[in-house]
PDB file of C-alpha atoms and ligand atoms in Angstrom:
ATOM      1  CA  MET A   1     -20.301 187.656 125.151  1.00  0.00           C
ATOM      2  CA  ASN A   2     -20.125 184.218 123.614  1.00  0.00           C
ATOM      3  CA  TYR A   3     -19.613 184.209 119.891  1.00  0.00           C
ATOM      4  CA  LYS A   4     -19.231 181.608 117.187  1.00  0.00           C
ATOM      5  CA  ARG A   5     -15.634 181.321 116.112  1.00  0.00           C
ATOM      6  CA  ASN A   6     -14.473 180.232 112.657  1.00  0.00           C
ATOM      7  CA  LEU A   7     -17.640 181.438 111.011  1.00  0.00           C
ATOM      8  CA  PHE A   8     -17.517 182.395 107.354  1.00  0.00           C
ATOM      9  CA  ILE A   9     -20.414 184.577 106.180  1.00  0.00           C
ATOM     10  CA  SER A  10     -21.058 186.021 102.720  1.00  0.00           C
ATOM     11  CA  PHE A  11     -23.376 188.779 101.528  1.00  0.00           C
ATOM     12  CA  GLU A  12     -24.800 188.312  98.037  1.00  0.00           C
ATOM     13  CA  GLY A  13     -27.303 189.949  95.741  1.00  0.00           C
ATOM     14  CA  PRO A  14     -27.755 192.100  92.665  1.00  0.00           C
ATOM     15  CA  GLU A  15     -26.260 195.597  92.405  1.00  0.00           C
ATOM     16  CA  ALA A  16     -27.704 198.277  94.700  1.00  0.00           C
ATOM     17  CA  SER A  17     -29.441 195.687  96.894  1.00  0.00           C
ATOM     18  CA  GLY A  18     -28.135 197.271 100.114  1.00  0.00           C
ATOM     19  CA  LYS A  19     -25.791 194.414 101.007  1.00  0.00           C
ATOM     20  CA  SER A  20     -22.655 196.519 101.426  1.00  0.00           C
ATOM     21  CA  SER A  21     -24.347 198.975 103.827  1.00  0.00           C
ATOM     22  CA  GLN A  22     -25.652 196.067 105.904  1.00  0.00           C
ATOM     23  CA  LEU A  23     -22.217 194.499 105.930  1.00  0.00           C
ATOM     24  CA  ARG A  24     -20.791 197.712 107.399  1.00  0.00           C
ATOM     25  CA  LEU A  25     -23.553 197.750 110.047  1.00  0.00           C
ATOM     26  CA  LEU A  26     -22.823 194.146 111.005  1.00  0.00           C
ATOM     27  CA  SER A  27     -19.119 194.933 111.287  1.00  0.00           C
ATOM     28  CA  LYS A  28     -19.961 197.882 113.565  1.00  0.00           C
ATOM     29  CA  TYR A  29     -22.124 195.573 115.689  1.00  0.00           C
ATOM     30  CA  PHE A  30     -19.261 193.067 116.020  1.00  0.00           C
ATOM     31  CA  HIS A  31     -16.880 195.876 116.863  1.00  0.00           C
ATOM     32  CA  LEU A  32     -19.151 197.264 119.610  1.00  0.00           C
ATOM     33  CA  ASN A  33     -19.499 193.778 121.078  1.00  0.00           C
ATOM     34  CA  ASN A  34     -15.764 192.999 120.908  1.00  0.00           C
ATOM     35  CA  ILE A  35     -16.281 190.154 118.468  1.00  0.00           C
ATOM     36  CA  PRO A  36     -13.081 189.529 116.461  1.00  0.00           C
ATOM     37  CA  HIS A  37     -13.902 189.659 112.771  1.00  0.00           C
ATOM     38  CA  LEU A  38     -12.593 190.476 109.338  1.00  0.00           C
ATOM     39  CA  VAL A  39     -14.406 192.220 106.504  1.00  0.00           C
ATOM     40  CA  THR A  40     -13.352 191.435 102.969  1.00  0.00           C
ATOM     41  CA  ARG A  41     -14.725 191.475  99.435  1.00  0.00           C
ATOM     42  CA  GLU A  42     -14.676 189.786  96.038  1.00  0.00           C
ATOM     43  CA  PRO A  43     -13.365 190.032  93.464  1.00  0.00           C
ATOM     44  CA  GLY A  44     -10.423 191.095  95.602  1.00  0.00           C
ATOM     45  CA  GLY A  45      -9.410 190.815  99.248  1.00  0.00           C
ATOM     46  CA  THR A  46      -5.655 190.481  98.635  1.00  0.00           C
ATOM     47  CA  THR A  47      -3.130 192.657  96.771  1.00  0.00           C
ATOM     48  CA  ASN A  48      -3.003 190.265  93.823  1.00  0.00           C
ATOM     49  CA  ALA A  49      -6.747 189.598  93.768  1.00  0.00           C
ATOM     50  CA  GLU A  50      -7.436 193.358  93.768  1.00  0.00           C
ATOM     51  CA  LYS A  51      -5.199 193.596  90.669  1.00  0.00           C
ATOM     52  CA  LEU A  52      -7.249 190.854  89.037  1.00  0.00           C
ATOM     53  CA  ARG A  53     -10.455 192.714  90.039  1.00  0.00           C
ATOM     54  CA  LYS A  54      -9.340 195.623  87.854  1.00  0.00           C
ATOM     55  CA  ILE A  55      -8.935 193.294  84.866  1.00  0.00           C
ATOM     56  CA  ILE A  56     -12.197 191.413  85.523  1.00  0.00           C
ATOM     57  CA  LEU A  57     -14.377 194.520  85.927  1.00  0.00           C
ATOM     58  CA  ASN A  58     -12.687 196.637  83.271  1.00  0.00           C
ATOM     59  CA  LYS A  59     -15.280 198.297  81.059  1.00  0.00           C
ATOM     60  CA  LYS A  60     -12.927 199.019  78.154  1.00  0.00           C
ATOM     61  CA  GLU A  61     -10.970 195.812  77.574  1.00  0.00           C
ATOM     62  CA  SER A  62     -13.226 192.797  77.346  1.00  0.00           C
ATOM     63  CA  ILE A  63     -12.168 189.238  78.184  1.00  0.00           C
ATOM     64  CA  THR A  64     -13.843 185.964  77.221  1.00  0.00           C
ATOM     65  CA  PRO A  65     -16.250 184.233  79.662  1.00  0.00           C
ATOM     66  CA  THR A  66     -13.733 181.423  80.228  1.00  0.00           C
ATOM     67  CA  GLU A  67     -10.913 183.887  80.911  1.00  0.00           C
ATOM     68  CA  GLU A  68     -13.178 185.738  83.328  1.00  0.00           C
ATOM     69  CA  ILE A  69     -14.061 182.570  85.274  1.00  0.00           C
ATOM     70  CA  LEU A  70     -10.424 181.481  85.489  1.00  0.00           C
ATOM     71  CA  LEU A  71      -9.332 184.907  86.733  1.00  0.00           C
ATOM     72  CA  LEU A  72     -12.161 184.971  89.293  1.00  0.00           C
ATOM     73  CA  MET A  73     -11.232 181.526  90.564  1.00  0.00           C
ATOM     74  CA  ALA A  74      -7.508 182.364  90.694  1.00  0.00           C
ATOM     75  CA  ALA A  75      -8.323 185.527  92.652  1.00  0.00           C
ATOM     76  CA  ARG A  76     -10.603 183.542  94.957  1.00  0.00           C
ATOM     77  CA  LEU A  77      -8.034 180.829  95.672  1.00  0.00           C
ATOM     78  CA  ASN A  78      -5.476 183.500  96.587  1.00  0.00           C
ATOM     79  CA  HIS A  79      -8.093 185.200  98.801  1.00  0.00           C
ATOM     80  CA  ILE A  80      -9.005 181.932 100.562  1.00  0.00           C
ATOM     81  CA  ASN A  81      -5.390 180.919 101.194  1.00  0.00           C
ATOM     82  CA  LYS A  82      -3.957 184.301 102.134  1.00  0.00           C
ATOM     83  CA  VAL A  83      -6.828 185.939 104.027  1.00  0.00           C
ATOM     84  CA  ILE A  84      -9.937 183.852 104.743  1.00  0.00           C
ATOM     85  CA  LYS A  85      -8.428 180.617 106.076  1.00  0.00           C
ATOM     86  CA  PRO A  86      -5.796 182.349 108.272  1.00  0.00           C
ATOM     87  CA  ALA A  87      -8.484 184.620 109.790  1.00  0.00           C
ATOM     88  CA  LEU A  88     -10.783 181.656 110.490  1.00  0.00           C
ATOM     89  CA  LYS A  89      -7.857 179.776 112.008  1.00  0.00           C
ATOM     90  CA  ALA A  90      -7.225 182.764 114.290  1.00  0.00           C
ATOM     91  CA  GLY A  91     -10.806 182.410 115.543  1.00  0.00           C
ATOM     92  CA  LYS A  92     -12.272 185.371 113.678  1.00  0.00           C
ATOM     93  CA  ILE A  93     -15.617 185.665 111.971  1.00  0.00           C
ATOM     94  CA  VAL A  94     -15.056 186.442 108.277  1.00  0.00           C
ATOM     95  CA  ILE A  95     -17.648 188.459 106.342  1.00  0.00           C
ATOM     96  CA  SER A  96     -17.185 188.682 102.583  1.00  0.00           C
ATOM     97  CA  ASP A  97     -19.010 191.094 100.306  1.00  0.00           C
ATOM     98  CA  ARG A  98     -19.709 188.539  97.537  1.00  0.00           C
ATOM     99  CA  PHE A  99     -18.058 185.137  97.135  1.00  0.00           C
ATOM    100  CA  ALA A 100     -18.428 182.066  94.887  1.00  0.00           C
ATOM    101  CA  ASP A 101     -22.229 182.417  94.502  1.00  0.00           C
ATOM    102  CA  SER A 102     -21.608 185.591  92.466  1.00  0.00           C
ATOM    103  CA  THR A 103     -19.631 183.514  89.948  1.00  0.00           C
ATOM    104  CA  PHE A 104     -22.319 180.806  89.845  1.00  0.00           C
ATOM    105  CA  VAL A 105     -24.936 183.494  89.115  1.00  0.00           C
ATOM    106  CA  TYR A 106     -23.182 186.192  87.017  1.00  0.00           C
ATOM    107  CA  GLN A 107     -20.871 183.977  84.957  1.00  0.00           C
ATOM    108  CA  GLY A 108     -22.652 180.632  85.218  1.00  0.00           C
ATOM    109  CA  PHE A 109     -26.253 181.743  84.803  1.00  0.00           C
ATOM    110  CA  VAL A 110     -26.392 185.317  83.462  1.00  0.00           C
ATOM    111  CA  ASN A 111     -23.455 184.989  81.034  1.00  0.00           C
ATOM    112  CA  ASN A 112     -24.621 181.482  80.084  1.00  0.00           C
ATOM    113  CA  TYR A 113     -21.403 179.631  80.946  1.00  0.00           C
ATOM    114  CA  GLY A 114     -23.593 177.122  82.811  1.00  0.00           C
ATOM    115  CA  MET A 115     -24.387 177.206  86.523  1.00  0.00           C
ATOM    116  CA  GLN A 116     -23.700 173.521  87.112  1.00  0.00           C
ATOM    117  CA  LYS A 117     -20.481 173.677  85.085  1.00  0.00           C
ATOM    118  CA  THR A 118     -19.311 176.649  87.183  1.00  0.00           C
ATOM    119  CA  ILE A 119     -20.221 174.856  90.427  1.00  0.00           C
ATOM    120  CA  SER A 120     -18.258 171.811  89.207  1.00  0.00           C
ATOM    121  CA  LEU A 121     -15.187 173.976  88.517  1.00  0.00           C
ATOM    122  CA  HIS A 122     -15.488 175.431  92.013  1.00  0.00           C
ATOM    123  CA  LYS A 123     -15.512 171.889  93.421  1.00  0.00           C
ATOM    124  CA  ILE A 124     -12.410 170.952  91.427  1.00  0.00           C
ATOM    125  CA  PHE A 125     -10.266 174.064  91.857  1.00  0.00           C
ATOM    126  CA  LEU A 126     -11.453 175.458  95.184  1.00  0.00           C
ATOM    127  CA  ASP A 127     -12.278 172.247  97.002  1.00  0.00           C
ATOM    128  CA  ASN A 128     -15.896 173.452  97.221  1.00  0.00           C
ATOM    129  CA  PHE A 129     -14.917 175.964  99.911  1.00  0.00           C
ATOM    130  CA  LEU A 130     -18.139 177.854 100.757  1.00  0.00           C
ATOM    131  CA  PRO A 131     -19.501 180.095 103.531  1.00  0.00           C
ATOM    132  CA  GLN A 132     -21.563 178.558 106.352  1.00  0.00           C
ATOM    133  CA  LYS A 133     -24.160 181.316 105.997  1.00  0.00           C
ATOM    134  CA  THR A 134     -25.073 183.531 103.042  1.00  0.00           C
ATOM    135  CA  PHE A 135     -27.351 186.543 103.323  1.00  0.00           C
ATOM    136  CA  LEU A 136     -29.007 186.986  99.958  1.00  0.00           C
ATOM    137  CA  PHE A 137     -30.426 190.463  99.325  1.00  0.00           C
ATOM    138  CA  LEU A 138     -33.258 190.599  96.829  1.00  0.00           C
ATOM    139  CA  LEU A 139     -35.011 193.593  95.263  1.00  0.00           C
ATOM    140  CA  SER A 140     -37.169 193.912  92.161  1.00  0.00           C
ATOM    141  CA  PRO A 141     -35.351 194.933  88.920  1.00  0.00           C
ATOM    142  CA  LYS A 142     -37.427 198.120  88.954  1.00  0.00           C
ATOM    143  CA  GLN A 143     -36.207 199.035  92.432  1.00  0.00           C
ATOM    144  CA  ILE A 144     -32.617 198.278  91.429  1.00  0.00           C
ATOM    145  CA  ASN A 145     -32.810 200.557  88.399  1.00  0.00           C
ATOM    146  CA  LYS A 146     -34.283 203.310  90.494  1.00  0.00           C
ATOM    147  CA  ARG A 147     -31.427 203.042  93.002  1.00  0.00           C
ATOM    148  CA  LEU A 148     -28.770 202.822  90.277  1.00  0.00           C
ATOM    149  CA  GLN A 149     -30.008 205.968  88.600  1.00  0.00           C
ATOM    150  CA  ASN A 150     -28.826 207.885  91.662  1.00  0.00           C
ATOM    151  CA  ARG A 151     -25.419 206.184  91.610  1.00  0.00           C
ATOM    152  CA  LYS A 152     -22.226 206.562  89.659  1.00  0.00           C
ATOM    153  CA  ILE A 153     -21.765 203.611  87.290  1.00  0.00           C
ATOM    154  CA  SER A 154     -18.540 202.043  88.474  1.00  0.00           C
ATOM    155  CA  ASN A 155     -18.100 198.703  86.724  1.00  0.00           C
ATOM    156  CA  LYS A 156     -19.250 196.738  83.708  1.00  0.00           C
ATOM    157  CA  TYR A 157     -21.989 194.948  85.661  1.00  0.00           C
ATOM    158  CA  ASP A 158     -23.502 198.158  87.080  1.00  0.00           C
ATOM    159  CA  LYS A 159     -25.661 198.324  83.975  1.00  0.00           C
ATOM    160  CA  ILE A 160     -28.938 200.206  84.018  1.00  0.00           C
ATOM    161  CA  ASN A 161     -30.758 197.433  82.246  1.00  0.00           C
ATOM    162  CA  PRO A 162     -33.849 195.814  83.800  1.00  0.00           C
ATOM    163  CA  SER A 163     -33.509 192.533  81.892  1.00  0.00           C
ATOM    164  CA  PHE A 164     -29.905 192.106  83.100  1.00  0.00           C
ATOM    165  CA  HIS A 165     -30.892 192.614  86.734  1.00  0.00           C
ATOM    166  CA  ALA A 166     -33.961 190.396  86.319  1.00  0.00           C
ATOM    167  CA  LYS A 167     -31.682 187.587  85.137  1.00  0.00           C
ATOM    168  CA  VAL A 168     -29.288 188.119  88.067  1.00  0.00           C
ATOM    169  CA  ILE A 169     -32.240 187.817  90.466  1.00  0.00           C
ATOM    170  CA  LYS A 170     -33.549 184.726  88.669  1.00  0.00           C
ATOM    171  CA  GLY A 171     -30.102 183.149  88.955  1.00  0.00           C
ATOM    172  CA  TYR A 172     -29.865 183.825  92.690  1.00  0.00           C
ATOM    173  CA  LYS A 173     -33.365 182.429  93.247  1.00  0.00           C
ATOM    174  CA  LYS A 174     -32.502 179.267  91.328  1.00  0.00           C
ATOM    175  CA  LEU A 175     -29.232 178.830  93.249  1.00  0.00           C
ATOM    176  CA  SER A 176     -30.730 179.438  96.705  1.00  0.00           C
ATOM    177  CA  ASN A 177     -33.868 177.357  96.212  1.00  0.00           C
ATOM    178  CA  ASN A 178     -34.043 174.672  98.925  1.00  0.00           C
ATOM    179  CA  ASN A 179     -30.560 175.516 100.163  1.00  0.00           C
ATOM    180  CA  LYS A 180     -30.394 176.080 103.939  1.00  0.00           C
ATOM    181  CA  ARG A 181     -27.141 178.067 103.660  1.00  0.00           C
ATOM    182  CA  PHE A 182     -29.097 181.030 102.305  1.00  0.00           C
ATOM    183  CA  CYS A 183     -31.042 183.537 104.384  1.00  0.00           C
ATOM    184  CA  ILE A 184     -33.169 185.697 102.071  1.00  0.00           C
ATOM    185  CA  ILE A 185     -33.336 189.394 102.910  1.00  0.00           C
ATOM    186  CA  LYS A 186     -35.962 191.616 101.326  1.00  0.00           C
ATOM    187  CA  GLY A 187     -33.877 194.645 100.421  1.00  0.00           C
ATOM    188  CA  ASP A 188     -36.805 197.069 100.430  1.00  0.00           C
ATOM    189  CA  THR A 189     -37.487 196.953 104.198  1.00  0.00           C
ATOM    190  CA  SER A 190     -35.909 199.391 106.671  1.00  0.00           C
ATOM    191  CA  ILE A 191     -32.173 199.353 107.355  1.00  0.00           C
ATOM    192  CA  GLU A 192     -32.779 198.740 111.096  1.00  0.00           C
ATOM    193  CA  HIS A 193     -35.216 195.900 110.442  1.00  0.00           C
ATOM    194  CA  ILE A 194     -32.761 194.147 108.113  1.00  0.00           C
ATOM    195  CA  HIS A 195     -29.879 194.583 110.563  1.00  0.00           C
ATOM    196  CA  ASP A 196     -31.965 193.068 113.403  1.00  0.00           C
ATOM    197  CA  LYS A 197     -32.925 190.135 111.187  1.00  0.00           C
ATOM    198  CA  ILE A 198     -29.276 189.442 110.335  1.00  0.00           C
ATOM    199  CA  VAL A 199     -28.138 189.605 113.971  1.00  0.00           C
ATOM    200  CA  LYS A 200     -31.021 187.338 115.034  1.00  0.00           C
ATOM    201  CA  GLU A 201     -30.260 184.825 112.283  1.00  0.00           C
ATOM    202  CA  LEU A 202     -26.606 184.647 113.343  1.00  0.00           C
ATOM    203  CA  ASN A 203     -27.663 184.115 116.961  1.00  0.00           C
ATOM    204  CA  ILE A 204     -24.448 185.658 118.279  1.00  0.00           C
TER     205      ILE A 204
HETATM  206  P1  TMP B   1     -19.675 195.062  93.861  1.00  0.00           P
HETATM  207  O1  TMP B   1     -18.340 194.924  94.524  1.00  0.00           O
HETATM  208  O2  TMP B   1     -20.129 196.447  93.710  1.00  0.00           O
HETATM  209  O3  TMP B   1     -20.707 194.159  94.441  1.00  0.00           O
HETATM  210  O4  TMP B   1     -19.458 194.668  92.332  1.00  0.00           O
HETATM  211  C1  TMP B   1     -18.706 193.634  91.891  1.00  0.00           C
HETATM  212  C2  TMP B   1     -19.222 193.221  90.553  1.00  0.00           C
HETATM  213  O5  TMP B   1     -18.551 192.049  90.153  1.00  0.00           O
HETATM  214  C3  TMP B   1     -20.708 192.908  90.529  1.00  0.00           C
HETATM  215  O6  TMP B   1     -21.299 193.539  89.430  1.00  0.00           O
HETATM  216  C4  TMP B   1     -20.778 191.432  90.314  1.00  0.00           C
HETATM  217  C5  TMP B   1     -19.462 191.103  89.686  1.00  0.00           C
HETATM  218  N1  TMP B   1     -18.957 189.783  90.054  1.00  0.00           N
HETATM  219  C6  TMP B   1     -19.031 188.773  89.122  1.00  0.00           C
HETATM  220  O7  TMP B   1     -19.516 188.974  88.019  1.00  0.00           O
HETATM  221  N2  TMP B   1     -18.581 187.537  89.483  1.00  0.00           N
HETATM  222  C7  TMP B   1     -18.020 187.263  90.699  1.00  0.00           C
HETATM  223  O8  TMP B   1     -17.626 186.130  90.981  1.00  0.00           O
HETATM  224  C8  TMP B   1     -17.943 188.342  91.653  1.00  0.00           C
HETATM  225  C9  TMP B   1     -17.341 188.082  92.991  1.00  0.00           C
HETATM  226  C10 TMP B   1     -18.430 189.577  91.286  1.00  0.00           C
END
């Protein structure tokens, strides 16, 4: 089977949108079709970045918005240099569960640091390194809360708070508007239907 090499894909969306399950399904599909790939996540993806993840998502010890952005970007740079670029160079497809768009939305928009300011910092520090394709999973805040009620709260952003999730969704919509990199996935359709849509969109 012919496949696209050096492809960097990210999965984005609010909490409980179904992105991580779909990412696992896509990885299984690649595996079954002998397509070399690497699955990773943010914040994290390297030993040091996973350490920073613990600090960033800690519920007990808070950090300032600027500290949070700097830690996220430091973790990301380490992730890009140590994992993503080498895998792409080796001809693999890289799929990341969240990437820079999460920072633009959660820190830039939701936490009011400024979306444009955050995008500018990404251009300066990370050379504007972005995925070629981003699958953006969207659900209504009501649906998210319903799903989260059945889940263990694991980090400080897993809040059961409709206005928080509504702002996350608004931020993603603003960011993805008129941007061809994004493929919008309605998270409330069937798992099989979403998987087929993703595979079709990738045209692999
Ligand atoms: P997840 O791994 O379950 O998707 O959760 C990671 C959390 O981290 C999620 O609530 C969003 C948050 N996050 C940010 O706030 N900024 C970022 O740049 C990234 C990558 C994640």
